Amino acid sequence: MDQALSPEEITALPAPALQQHLAEGALTAERVSEVFLSRIEALDQAGPAVNAIIEVNPDALEIARGLDRAFAEHGPIGPLHGMPVVLKANIDTADSLATSAGSLALAEHHAAADAPLVARLRAAGAVLLAKTNLSEWANFRASDSISGWSSLGGQTHNPYVLDSNPCGSSSGSAVAVAARLAPLAVGTETDGSIVCPAALNGVVGIKPTLGLVSQQGIIPIAASQDTAGPMARTVAGAASLLTVLLDHAVDYTTDATDLSGLRLGVIRDYYGADKRPRVKAEYHRWLEMLRNAGAELIDPIKVRTNEAISNAEFEVMLYEFKAGLNEYLESSGAAQTSLADLIAYNDAHAETVMPHFGQDVFLAAEAKNGLDDPAYKAALAASGALVRTRLEALFATHRLDALIAPSNAPAWKTDRVHGDRSLLDSAMIAAVSGYPSITVPAGLILELPVAISFIGKPGEEQQLIDIATVFEQVRGEFPAPRFIPTLEPRERQ
């Protein structure tokens, strides 16, 4: 058995290539897990100290050895045989890893059963290497929260420029993949929590169609928008992980090489479109790449999201968060059994739980009535239902295969006084509607990644993966992070 690859060569392999080495027996699961665990030790808490990992699985090497024994008897047990995977710390695992949502209140909360997506990962042969840090409570505790910070895990850092923000809430999952602490990661999204951190940290993230991946066993925010999804350094890697996460058999392998015959709608009215001239210039370059690859661009397409839709979306989240979280806590055996209990815990431990920001969002959610409240139903109609109707009309009228928008502006400097200050957001379109989207690294501005998003019709993940694959091909190799301490001056446009 050839174990000649160096640790640096192993961690540099894209996920599909690493999968192939493991499936062919050229690398053992134990060797691969050892390499990534050593890299976590060297880069996560030491060296640049990106702080992506909230807890390493103490059983990871034993799991890997068991997979090697199984391989010796009958070959790989599944498509992810021996592949290290890290999970956001709001996903239930029936092991020694806590499902904490990054909160000190749930630091000792251990699930009785795996979330269905975790069971599928284990059955596919994955090694659950660690859980990742996140924006506490998936960025839904306070309006002035700091993405990538949790009271349990501290602050996660962007590996491209360390004092820059990693976005959230799946901060650690994205940073772990970008910094090559793991080849694959699972994040979750309600609005932007996969797409934004993937984009800001230079990795691929897929937000699947609402309901495509089971949400059972995941600490909820809003049932009408929540989904888990994959992150990897390449489209093929993310697609291979998505295949495993699904509740039904789908193979997202693609051999797409051009975009001939596809009609792509160019979104120009995304939030912050007029405030980021460098992003606009990059966007123009990406559109030319897509046109040269054979796509027909329908430009512009106006989705017409606005503040009223955003406000209605937030109202929906408040109602659904209270209802969903109370149900999760009551059924999971957590020490706190309701949102009211968590608010009381935070007040009692304010010095450690709330040193930078409070819990005004928690308080607003607790003040809401149940899901039979007419105000909730009105907000639901004014957000998700309205945007879905608009998107359905746009796709039909213009015969579109997908929509395009920039995913992000360059990351802002992490600010513990004022919180987040992103000035570009195209994630809400897919988030509110439940439509699928994929973000692909597209370039660097001042050493910081910027990305492009493709939004498709419900259930058409394959189409998005094909389009993203071609874009990735014409873009070429994307630069790895260099762990730069800071940028001066910080001209973030």
Short mmCIF file of C-alpha atoms in Angstrom, two decimals:
data_model
loop_
_atom_site.label_atom_id
_atom_site.label_comp_id
_atom_site.label_asym_id
_atom_site.label_seq_id
_atom_site.Cartn_x
_atom_site.Cartn_y
_atom_site.Cartn_z
CA MET A 1 0.00 0.00 0.00
CA ASP A 2 1.48 3.32 -1.15
CA GLN A 3 1.59 5.88 1.65
CA ALA A 4 4.31 7.94 -0.05
CA LEU A 5 2.37 11.19 -0.34
CA SER A 6 3.56 13.87 2.07
CA PRO A 7 1.13 15.52 4.50
CA GLU A 8 1.23 18.67 2.37
CA GLU A 9 0.38 16.68 -0.75
CA ILE A 10 -2.49 14.91 1.00
CA THR A 11 -4.12 18.09 2.31
CA ALA A 12 -3.66 19.79 -1.07
CA LEU A 13 -5.65 17.09 -2.89
CA PRO A 14 -9.15 18.14 -3.95
CA ALA A 15 -11.80 15.98 -2.31
CA PRO A 16 -12.53 13.81 -5.40
CA ALA A 17 -8.83 12.98 -5.83
CA LEU A 18 -8.51 12.12 -2.15
CA GLN A 19 -11.63 9.95 -2.42
CA GLN A 20 -10.04 8.08 -5.30
CA HIS A 21 -6.80 7.45 -3.37
CA LEU A 22 -8.81 6.04 -0.46
CA ALA A 23 -11.09 3.94 -2.67
CA GLU A 24 -8.10 2.42 -4.44
CA GLY A 25 -6.25 1.70 -1.21
CA ALA A 26 -3.37 4.04 -2.07
CA LEU A 27 -3.99 5.80 1.25
CA THR A 28 -5.45 4.44 4.47
CA ALA A 29 -8.20 6.18 6.37
CA GLU A 30 -5.97 6.27 9.45
CA ARG A 31 -3.14 7.98 7.57
CA VAL A 32 -5.47 10.60 6.09
CA SER A 33 -7.14 11.32 9.42
CA GLU A 34 -3.77 11.61 11.15
CA VAL A 35 -2.61 14.14 8.56
CA PHE A 36 -5.67 16.36 8.92
CA LEU A 37 -5.65 16.13 12.71
CA SER A 38 -2.01 17.21 12.70
CA ARG A 39 -2.86 20.14 10.46
CA ILE A 40 -5.67 21.16 12.82
CA GLU A 41 -3.18 21.09 15.68
CA ALA A 42 -0.68 23.18 13.72
CA LEU A 43 -2.99 25.81 12.21
CA ASP A 44 -6.22 25.97 14.16
CA GLN A 45 -5.05 26.77 17.69
CA ALA A 46 -1.37 27.41 16.90
CA GLY A 47 0.35 29.24 14.05
CA PRO A 48 -2.24 31.49 12.37
CA ALA A 49 -4.83 30.10 14.83
CA VAL A 50 -7.84 30.35 12.52
CA ASN A 51 -10.02 28.81 15.26
CA ALA A 52 -12.38 26.97 12.91
CA ILE A 53 -12.71 23.86 15.09
CA ILE A 54 -14.81 23.93 18.24
CA GLU A 55 -14.18 20.29 19.19
CA VAL A 56 -12.06 17.47 17.72
CA ASN A 57 -13.60 14.01 17.73
CA PRO A 58 -11.48 11.92 20.14
CA ASP A 59 -12.73 8.78 18.38
CA ALA A 60 -11.73 9.86 14.87
CA LEU A 61 -8.64 7.69 14.60
CA GLU A 62 -10.43 4.62 15.95
CA ILE A 63 -13.21 5.16 13.42
CA ALA A 64 -10.57 5.41 10.69
CA ARG A 65 -8.87 2.19 11.83
CA GLY A 66 -12.22 0.42 11.75
CA LEU A 67 -12.73 1.58 8.19
CA ASP A 68 -9.28 0.27 7.26
CA ARG A 69 -10.15 -3.13 8.71
CA ALA A 70 -13.38 -3.14 6.72
CA PHE A 71 -11.48 -2.16 3.58
CA ALA A 72 -9.06 -5.06 4.03
CA GLU A 73 -12.01 -7.47 4.11
CA HIS A 74 -14.29 -6.18 1.37
CA GLY A 75 -13.10 -2.83 0.01
CA PRO A 76 -14.62 0.62 0.57
CA ILE A 77 -17.90 0.65 2.46
CA GLY A 78 -19.27 3.68 0.63
CA PRO A 79 -18.51 6.70 -1.57
CA LEU A 80 -16.88 8.67 1.26
CA HIS A 81 -14.82 5.78 2.62
CA GLY A 82 -12.16 7.24 4.91
CA MET A 83 -12.92 10.87 4.02
CA PRO A 84 -12.60 13.30 6.93
CA VAL A 85 -15.70 15.48 7.26
CA VAL A 86 -16.32 18.29 9.73
CA LEU A 87 -19.79 19.35 10.88
CA LYS A 88 -21.23 22.61 12.12
CA ALA A 89 -21.84 22.37 15.87
CA ASN A 90 -25.62 22.71 15.55
CA ILE A 91 -25.94 19.22 14.03
CA ASP A 92 -26.75 16.25 16.28
CA THR A 93 -24.19 13.46 16.58
CA ALA A 94 -24.67 10.54 18.95
CA ASP A 95 -21.09 10.53 20.19
CA SER A 96 -18.83 12.52 22.51
CA LEU A 97 -19.19 15.72 20.46
CA ALA A 98 -21.56 18.32 21.89
CA THR A 99 -24.35 19.86 19.84
CA SER A 100 -23.94 23.33 21.28
CA ALA A 101 -24.83 25.94 18.62
CA GLY A 102 -21.69 27.62 19.99
CA SER A 103 -23.45 28.48 23.25
CA LEU A 104 -22.02 27.94 26.71
CA ALA A 105 -25.56 27.04 27.73
CA LEU A 106 -25.35 23.86 25.62
CA ALA A 107 -21.66 23.09 26.16
CA GLU A 108 -22.52 19.70 27.66
CA HIS A 109 -25.50 18.91 25.42
CA HIS A 110 -25.01 15.53 23.75
CA ALA A 111 -27.59 14.19 21.34
CA ALA A 112 -29.15 10.78 21.85
CA ALA A 113 -29.26 10.06 18.12
CA ASP A 114 -27.48 11.09 14.95
CA ALA A 115 -29.22 13.55 12.67
CA PRO A 116 -30.31 11.65 9.53
CA LEU A 117 -27.64 13.39 7.47
CA VAL A 118 -25.00 12.24 9.98
CA ALA A 119 -26.25 8.67 9.77
CA ARG A 120 -25.90 8.90 6.00
CA LEU A 121 -22.34 10.19 6.33
CA ARG A 122 -21.38 7.32 8.61
CA ALA A 123 -22.99 4.79 6.27
CA ALA A 124 -21.02 6.29 3.37
CA GLY A 125 -17.76 5.69 5.24
CA ALA A 126 -16.96 9.23 6.34
CA VAL A 127 -14.77 9.93 9.37
CA LEU A 128 -16.45 12.61 11.48
CA LEU A 129 -13.28 14.47 12.31
CA ALA A 130 -14.57 17.42 14.32
CA LYS A 131 -17.32 19.94 14.87
CA THR A 132 -16.81 23.49 13.71
CA ASN A 133 -17.31 26.84 15.35
CA LEU A 134 -20.17 29.04 14.22
CA SER A 135 -21.77 32.37 14.82
CA GLU A 136 -23.51 31.63 18.11
CA TRP A 137 -27.09 30.43 17.61
CA ALA A 138 -26.46 30.70 13.87
CA ASN A 139 -26.32 34.52 14.13
CA PHE A 140 -29.79 34.73 15.64
CA ARG A 141 -29.17 35.98 19.18
CA ALA A 142 -28.54 39.68 18.60
CA SER A 143 -28.91 42.26 15.85
CA ASP A 144 -25.34 43.49 16.35
CA SER A 145 -23.72 40.06 16.50
CA ILE A 146 -20.23 39.25 15.22
CA SER A 147 -20.09 36.58 12.54
CA GLY A 148 -17.82 33.70 13.48
CA TRP A 149 -17.95 34.42 17.23
CA SER A 150 -19.49 32.16 19.85
CA SER A 151 -19.30 32.18 23.63
CA LEU A 152 -18.12 28.56 23.55
CA GLY A 153 -15.73 28.70 20.61
CA GLY A 154 -14.49 32.29 20.45
CA GLN A 155 -13.74 34.09 17.17
CA THR A 156 -13.06 32.25 13.91
CA HIS A 157 -10.74 34.06 11.48
CA ASN A 158 -10.66 34.39 7.71
CA PRO A 159 -7.58 32.43 6.53
CA TYR A 160 -6.87 34.84 3.67
CA VAL A 161 -6.51 37.89 5.94
CA LEU A 162 -6.70 36.90 9.58
CA ASP A 163 -8.27 40.05 11.01
CA SER A 164 -11.01 39.87 8.37
CA ASN A 165 -14.37 38.35 9.12
CA PRO A 166 -15.23 34.83 7.91
CA CYS A 167 -18.96 35.65 7.69
CA GLY A 168 -21.44 33.20 9.14
CA SER A 169 -23.06 31.46 10.50
CA SER A 170 -21.23 28.39 9.10
CA SER A 171 -17.94 30.18 9.70
CA GLY A 172 -15.85 27.29 10.98
CA SER A 173 -17.04 24.90 8.29
CA ALA A 174 -15.94 27.26 5.51
CA VAL A 175 -12.64 28.18 7.16
CA ALA A 176 -11.81 24.53 7.87
CA VAL A 177 -12.13 23.69 4.18
CA ALA A 178 -10.30 26.82 3.01
CA ALA A 179 -7.40 26.25 5.43
CA ARG A 180 -7.26 22.57 4.43
CA LEU A 181 -8.14 21.35 7.92
CA ALA A 182 -10.67 19.04 6.26
CA PRO A 183 -11.54 18.25 2.65
CA LEU A 184 -15.30 18.39 3.22
CA ALA A 185 -17.64 20.21 5.59
CA VAL A 186 -21.34 20.49 6.30
CA GLY A 187 -22.90 23.85 7.07
CA THR A 188 -26.45 25.05 7.55
CA GLU A 189 -28.29 28.06 6.17
CA THR A 190 -31.38 30.08 6.88
CA ASP A 191 -30.31 33.15 4.92
CA GLY A 192 -26.73 33.26 3.65
CA SER A 193 -25.15 31.05 6.30
CA ILE A 194 -23.64 28.65 3.75
CA VAL A 195 -23.25 31.00 0.80
CA CYS A 196 -21.65 33.94 2.63
CA PRO A 197 -18.91 32.11 4.58
CA ALA A 198 -18.14 29.92 1.57
CA ALA A 199 -17.76 33.03 -0.59
CA LEU A 200 -15.67 35.04 1.88
CA ASN A 201 -13.31 32.13 2.51
CA GLY A 202 -12.83 31.05 -1.10
CA VAL A 203 -14.65 27.70 -1.14
CA VAL A 204 -17.67 26.21 -2.89
CA GLY A 205 -20.94 26.08 -0.98
CA ILE A 206 -24.26 24.60 -2.04
CA LYS A 207 -27.57 25.67 -0.51
CA PRO A 208 -29.96 22.94 -1.66
CA THR A 209 -33.63 23.28 -2.46
CA LEU A 210 -35.65 23.60 0.74
CA GLY A 211 -36.55 20.11 1.97
CA LEU A 212 -34.01 18.26 -0.16
CA VAL A 213 -31.81 17.50 2.87
CA SER A 214 -33.44 16.39 6.12
CA GLN A 215 -33.46 19.04 8.84
CA GLN A 216 -34.24 16.56 11.59
CA GLY A 217 -31.61 16.62 14.33
CA ILE A 218 -30.41 20.14 13.54
CA ILE A 219 -30.97 23.05 15.91
CA PRO A 220 -33.51 25.15 14.00
CA ILE A 221 -33.87 28.81 13.12
CA ALA A 222 -36.77 28.92 10.64
CA ALA A 223 -38.40 25.80 9.21
CA SER A 224 -39.55 27.66 6.10
CA GLN A 225 -35.93 28.40 5.11
CA ASP A 226 -33.53 26.10 7.02
CA THR A 227 -31.34 23.64 5.14
CA ALA A 228 -28.01 21.90 5.54
CA GLY A 229 -25.54 21.85 2.67
CA PRO A 230 -22.00 20.90 1.62
CA MET A 231 -18.77 22.87 1.38
CA ALA A 232 -15.60 21.85 -0.46
CA ARG A 233 -12.76 23.45 -2.38
CA THR A 234 -14.19 22.35 -5.72
CA VAL A 235 -17.64 21.99 -7.25
CA ALA A 236 -17.09 18.26 -7.72
CA GLY A 237 -16.20 17.86 -4.05
CA ALA A 238 -19.30 19.70 -2.88
CA ALA A 239 -21.45 17.73 -5.32
CA SER A 240 -20.10 14.41 -4.05
CA LEU A 241 -20.96 15.37 -0.47
CA LEU A 242 -24.43 16.59 -1.47
CA THR A 243 -25.08 13.21 -3.08
CA VAL A 244 -24.56 11.54 0.30
CA LEU A 245 -26.59 14.07 2.30
CA LEU A 246 -29.79 13.46 0.34
CA ASP A 247 -32.62 11.23 1.50
CA HIS A 248 -32.81 9.62 -1.94
CA ALA A 249 -30.31 8.37 -4.49
CA VAL A 250 -28.99 11.03 -6.87
CA ASP A 251 -25.59 11.15 -8.55
CA TYR A 252 -24.44 14.70 -9.18
CA THR A 253 -21.36 13.71 -11.19
CA THR A 254 -21.02 15.96 -14.23
CA ASP A 255 -19.00 16.04 -17.43
CA ALA A 256 -20.17 19.51 -18.47
CA THR A 257 -17.61 21.46 -20.51
CA ASP A 258 -19.58 24.38 -21.95
CA LEU A 259 -22.77 26.35 -21.45
CA SER A 260 -24.14 26.25 -24.99
CA GLY A 261 -27.90 26.60 -25.10
CA LEU A 262 -28.25 27.84 -21.51
CA ARG A 263 -30.00 31.11 -20.70
CA LEU A 264 -28.66 32.84 -17.59
CA GLY A 265 -30.41 35.84 -16.04
CA VAL A 266 -28.09 38.58 -14.79
CA ILE A 267 -29.26 40.11 -11.51
CA ARG A 268 -28.28 43.76 -11.19
CA ASP A 269 -30.54 44.86 -8.32
CA TYR A 270 -28.92 42.85 -5.52
CA TYR A 271 -28.46 44.67 -2.20
CA GLY A 272 -25.38 46.90 -2.30
CA ALA A 273 -25.03 46.84 -6.09
CA ASP A 274 -24.10 50.54 -6.28
CA LYS A 275 -21.69 50.56 -3.34
CA ARG A 276 -18.97 48.20 -4.55
CA PRO A 277 -17.31 49.38 -7.79
CA ARG A 278 -14.54 46.78 -7.65
CA VAL A 279 -17.11 44.01 -7.28
CA LYS A 280 -19.05 45.44 -10.23
CA ALA A 281 -15.89 45.36 -12.35
CA GLU A 282 -15.20 41.76 -11.35
CA TYR A 283 -18.83 40.84 -12.04
CA HIS A 284 -18.48 42.19 -15.59
CA ARG A 285 -15.39 40.01 -16.08
CA TRP A 286 -17.20 36.90 -14.81
CA LEU A 287 -20.14 37.55 -17.12
CA GLU A 288 -17.78 37.70 -20.09
CA MET A 289 -16.30 34.36 -19.03
CA LEU A 290 -19.77 32.82 -18.97
CA ARG A 291 -20.66 34.33 -22.34
CA ASN A 292 -17.42 33.01 -23.84
CA ALA A 293 -18.29 29.57 -22.46
CA GLY A 294 -21.46 29.58 -24.56
CA ALA A 295 -24.12 30.97 -22.24
CA GLU A 296 -26.76 33.39 -23.44
CA LEU A 297 -27.02 36.20 -20.89
CA ILE A 298 -30.36 37.88 -20.27
CA ASP A 299 -29.29 41.22 -18.84
CA PRO A 300 -30.65 42.70 -16.67
CA ILE A 301 -33.11 40.64 -14.67
CA LYS A 302 -34.86 42.50 -11.84
CA VAL A 303 -35.90 40.34 -8.89
CA ARG A 304 -37.14 43.36 -6.89
CA THR A 305 -36.36 42.27 -3.36
CA ASN A 306 -36.70 45.17 -0.95
CA GLU A 307 -36.70 46.18 2.69
CA ALA A 308 -40.36 45.20 3.12
CA ILE A 309 -39.59 41.63 2.08
CA SER A 310 -36.54 41.57 4.36
CA ASN A 311 -38.61 42.80 7.30
CA ALA A 312 -41.31 40.20 6.64
CA GLU A 313 -38.64 37.49 6.43
CA PHE A 314 -37.27 38.51 9.82
CA GLU A 315 -40.75 38.37 11.35
CA VAL A 316 -41.18 34.83 10.01
CA MET A 317 -37.83 33.85 11.51
CA LEU A 318 -38.78 35.21 14.93
CA TYR A 319 -41.99 33.19 15.04
CA GLU A 320 -40.47 29.99 13.66
CA PHE A 321 -37.36 30.23 15.82
CA LYS A 322 -39.31 30.30 19.06
CA ALA A 323 -41.59 27.44 18.02
CA GLY A 324 -38.85 25.28 16.51
CA LEU A 325 -36.24 25.84 19.21
CA ASN A 326 -38.69 25.13 22.03
CA GLU A 327 -39.64 21.86 20.35
CA TYR A 328 -35.99 20.89 19.82
CA LEU A 329 -34.95 21.68 23.39
CA GLU A 330 -37.94 19.93 24.95
CA SER A 331 -37.32 16.74 23.00
CA SER A 332 -33.52 16.63 23.13
CA GLY A 333 -32.84 16.41 26.84
CA ALA A 334 -31.01 19.74 26.96
CA ALA A 335 -30.50 21.40 30.34
CA GLN A 336 -32.51 24.39 29.12
CA THR A 337 -35.86 23.33 27.74
CA SER A 338 -37.09 26.59 26.20
CA LEU A 339 -36.00 29.87 24.69
CA ALA A 340 -37.07 31.54 27.94
CA ASP A 341 -34.65 29.28 29.83
CA LEU A 342 -31.81 30.28 27.49
CA ILE A 343 -32.55 33.97 27.96
CA ALA A 344 -32.40 33.49 31.73
CA TYR A 345 -29.13 31.53 31.44
CA ASN A 346 -27.57 34.26 29.32
CA ASP A 347 -28.62 36.94 31.80
CA ALA A 348 -27.15 34.93 34.67
CA HIS A 349 -23.86 34.42 32.79
CA ALA A 350 -23.71 37.73 30.93
CA GLU A 351 -20.01 38.30 31.54
CA THR A 352 -18.99 35.19 29.60
CA VAL A 353 -21.96 34.75 27.25
CA MET A 354 -22.54 38.39 26.27
CA PRO A 355 -19.21 40.25 26.43
CA HIS A 356 -19.63 41.78 22.95
CA PHE A 357 -23.36 41.81 22.18
CA GLY A 358 -26.64 41.02 23.87
CA GLN A 359 -29.74 39.01 23.02
CA ASP A 360 -32.30 41.42 21.59
CA VAL A 361 -33.25 38.93 18.86
CA PHE A 362 -33.87 36.23 21.48
CA LEU A 363 -36.11 38.66 23.36
CA ALA A 364 -38.01 39.62 20.22
CA ALA A 365 -38.61 35.96 19.38
CA GLU A 366 -39.75 35.13 22.91
CA ALA A 367 -42.36 37.90 22.67
CA LYS A 368 -44.01 36.25 19.66
CA ASN A 369 -47.17 34.16 19.78
CA GLY A 370 -47.60 30.75 18.18
CA LEU A 371 -47.63 29.87 14.49
CA ASP A 372 -51.41 30.27 14.36
CA ASP A 373 -50.98 34.04 14.79
CA PRO A 374 -52.42 35.89 11.75
CA ALA A 375 -49.40 38.22 11.84
CA TYR A 376 -47.10 35.23 11.23
CA LYS A 377 -49.17 34.04 8.29
CA ALA A 378 -49.20 37.53 6.81
CA ALA A 379 -45.41 37.80 7.12
CA LEU A 380 -44.98 34.40 5.47
CA ALA A 381 -47.12 35.52 2.54
CA ALA A 382 -45.17 38.78 2.23
CA SER A 383 -41.76 37.09 2.15
CA GLY A 384 -41.28 33.55 0.88
CA ALA A 385 -44.54 33.23 -1.02
CA LEU A 386 -44.08 36.60 -2.72
CA VAL A 387 -40.48 35.96 -3.80
CA ARG A 388 -41.34 32.45 -5.06
CA THR A 389 -44.12 33.90 -7.20
CA ARG A 390 -41.74 36.49 -8.66
CA LEU A 391 -39.03 33.94 -9.37
CA GLU A 392 -41.46 31.52 -10.99
CA ALA A 393 -42.59 34.32 -13.29
CA LEU A 394 -39.02 35.39 -14.11
CA PHE A 395 -37.87 31.86 -14.94
CA ALA A 396 -40.94 31.25 -17.10
CA THR A 397 -41.09 34.63 -18.87
CA HIS A 398 -37.41 34.69 -19.80
CA ARG A 399 -37.03 30.90 -20.19
CA LEU A 400 -34.12 30.98 -17.75
CA ASP A 401 -31.95 28.07 -16.69
CA ALA A 402 -30.41 29.98 -13.77
CA LEU A 403 -29.89 33.41 -12.26
CA ILE A 404 -26.47 34.96 -11.59
CA ALA A 405 -25.30 37.45 -8.97
CA PRO A 406 -22.12 38.30 -7.07
CA SER A 407 -22.06 36.37 -3.79
CA ASN A 408 -20.23 38.94 -1.71
CA ALA A 409 -18.02 41.94 -1.34
CA PRO A 410 -14.57 41.37 0.19
CA ALA A 411 -14.65 40.54 3.89
CA TRP A 412 -14.87 43.38 6.38
CA LYS A 413 -12.50 43.73 9.33
CA THR A 414 -13.93 41.89 12.34
CA ASP A 415 -15.38 44.53 14.65
CA ARG A 416 -16.21 43.61 18.24
CA VAL A 417 -17.73 47.02 18.91
CA HIS A 418 -20.14 47.49 16.01
CA GLY A 419 -20.60 43.93 14.77
CA ASP A 420 -20.99 42.94 11.13
CA ARG A 421 -21.10 45.39 8.24
CA SER A 422 -21.47 43.53 4.97
CA LEU A 423 -22.63 45.87 2.20
CA LEU A 424 -23.54 43.34 -0.47
CA ASP A 425 -26.06 40.53 -0.21
CA SER A 426 -27.59 38.39 -2.94
CA ALA A 427 -28.30 35.36 -0.73
CA MET A 428 -31.79 36.42 0.33
CA ILE A 429 -33.29 35.64 -3.09
CA ALA A 430 -32.65 31.90 -2.80
CA ALA A 431 -33.01 31.80 0.98
CA VAL A 432 -36.49 33.28 1.19
CA SER A 433 -37.81 31.39 -1.83
CA GLY A 434 -36.32 28.01 -0.93
CA TYR A 435 -34.64 27.85 -4.36
CA PRO A 436 -31.22 26.17 -4.65
CA SER A 437 -28.01 28.14 -5.07
CA ILE A 438 -24.30 27.48 -5.40
CA THR A 439 -21.44 29.88 -4.78
CA VAL A 440 -18.09 29.45 -6.52
CA PRO A 441 -14.85 31.34 -5.79
CA ALA A 442 -14.27 33.77 -8.65
CA GLY A 443 -11.40 36.10 -7.79
CA LEU A 444 -9.49 38.13 -5.22
CA ILE A 445 -9.86 41.80 -4.35
CA LEU A 446 -7.06 43.04 -2.08
CA GLU A 447 -6.14 39.43 -1.20
CA LEU A 448 -9.73 38.65 -0.17
CA PRO A 449 -11.98 36.19 -2.04
CA VAL A 450 -15.05 37.24 -3.98
CA ALA A 451 -17.44 34.78 -5.54
CA ILE A 452 -20.30 34.28 -7.97
CA SER A 453 -23.66 32.71 -7.15
CA PHE A 454 -25.92 30.70 -9.43
CA ILE A 455 -29.58 30.31 -8.42
CA GLY A 456 -31.72 27.61 -10.00
CA LYS A 457 -35.25 26.28 -10.02
CA PRO A 458 -36.36 23.96 -7.20
CA GLY A 459 -34.88 20.49 -7.55
CA GLU A 460 -32.47 21.49 -10.32
CA GLU A 461 -29.23 21.16 -8.39
CA GLN A 462 -27.72 19.20 -11.28
CA GLN A 463 -28.17 22.16 -13.61
CA LEU A 464 -26.45 24.47 -11.13
CA ILE A 465 -23.60 22.01 -10.62
CA ASP A 466 -23.09 21.79 -14.40
CA ILE A 467 -22.99 25.59 -14.74
CA ALA A 468 -20.70 26.02 -11.73
CA THR A 469 -18.37 23.31 -13.03
CA VAL A 470 -17.90 25.10 -16.34
CA PHE A 471 -17.31 28.42 -14.59
CA GLU A 472 -14.72 26.74 -12.37
CA GLN A 473 -12.97 25.36 -15.46
CA VAL A 474 -12.73 28.70 -17.24
CA ARG A 475 -11.71 30.48 -14.03
CA GLY A 476 -8.69 28.23 -13.50
CA GLU A 477 -6.89 27.38 -10.26
CA PHE A 478 -7.99 29.42 -7.25
CA PRO A 479 -5.22 30.63 -4.92
CA ALA A 480 -4.91 29.05 -1.49
CA PRO A 481 -5.01 31.28 1.62
CA ARG A 482 -1.71 32.74 2.80
CA PHE A 483 -2.80 33.63 6.35
CA ILE A 484 -1.90 37.32 5.97
CA PRO A 485 -2.24 39.03 9.38
CA THR A 486 -3.84 42.27 8.14
CA LEU A 487 -4.23 44.62 5.19
CA GLU A 488 -3.20 48.28 5.29
CA PRO A 489 -4.86 50.40 4.14
CA ARG A 490 -8.16 48.52 4.23
CA GLU A 491 -9.84 49.82 1.06
CA ARG A 492 -12.75 47.40 1.01
CA GLN A 493 -14.65 48.01 -2.20
#
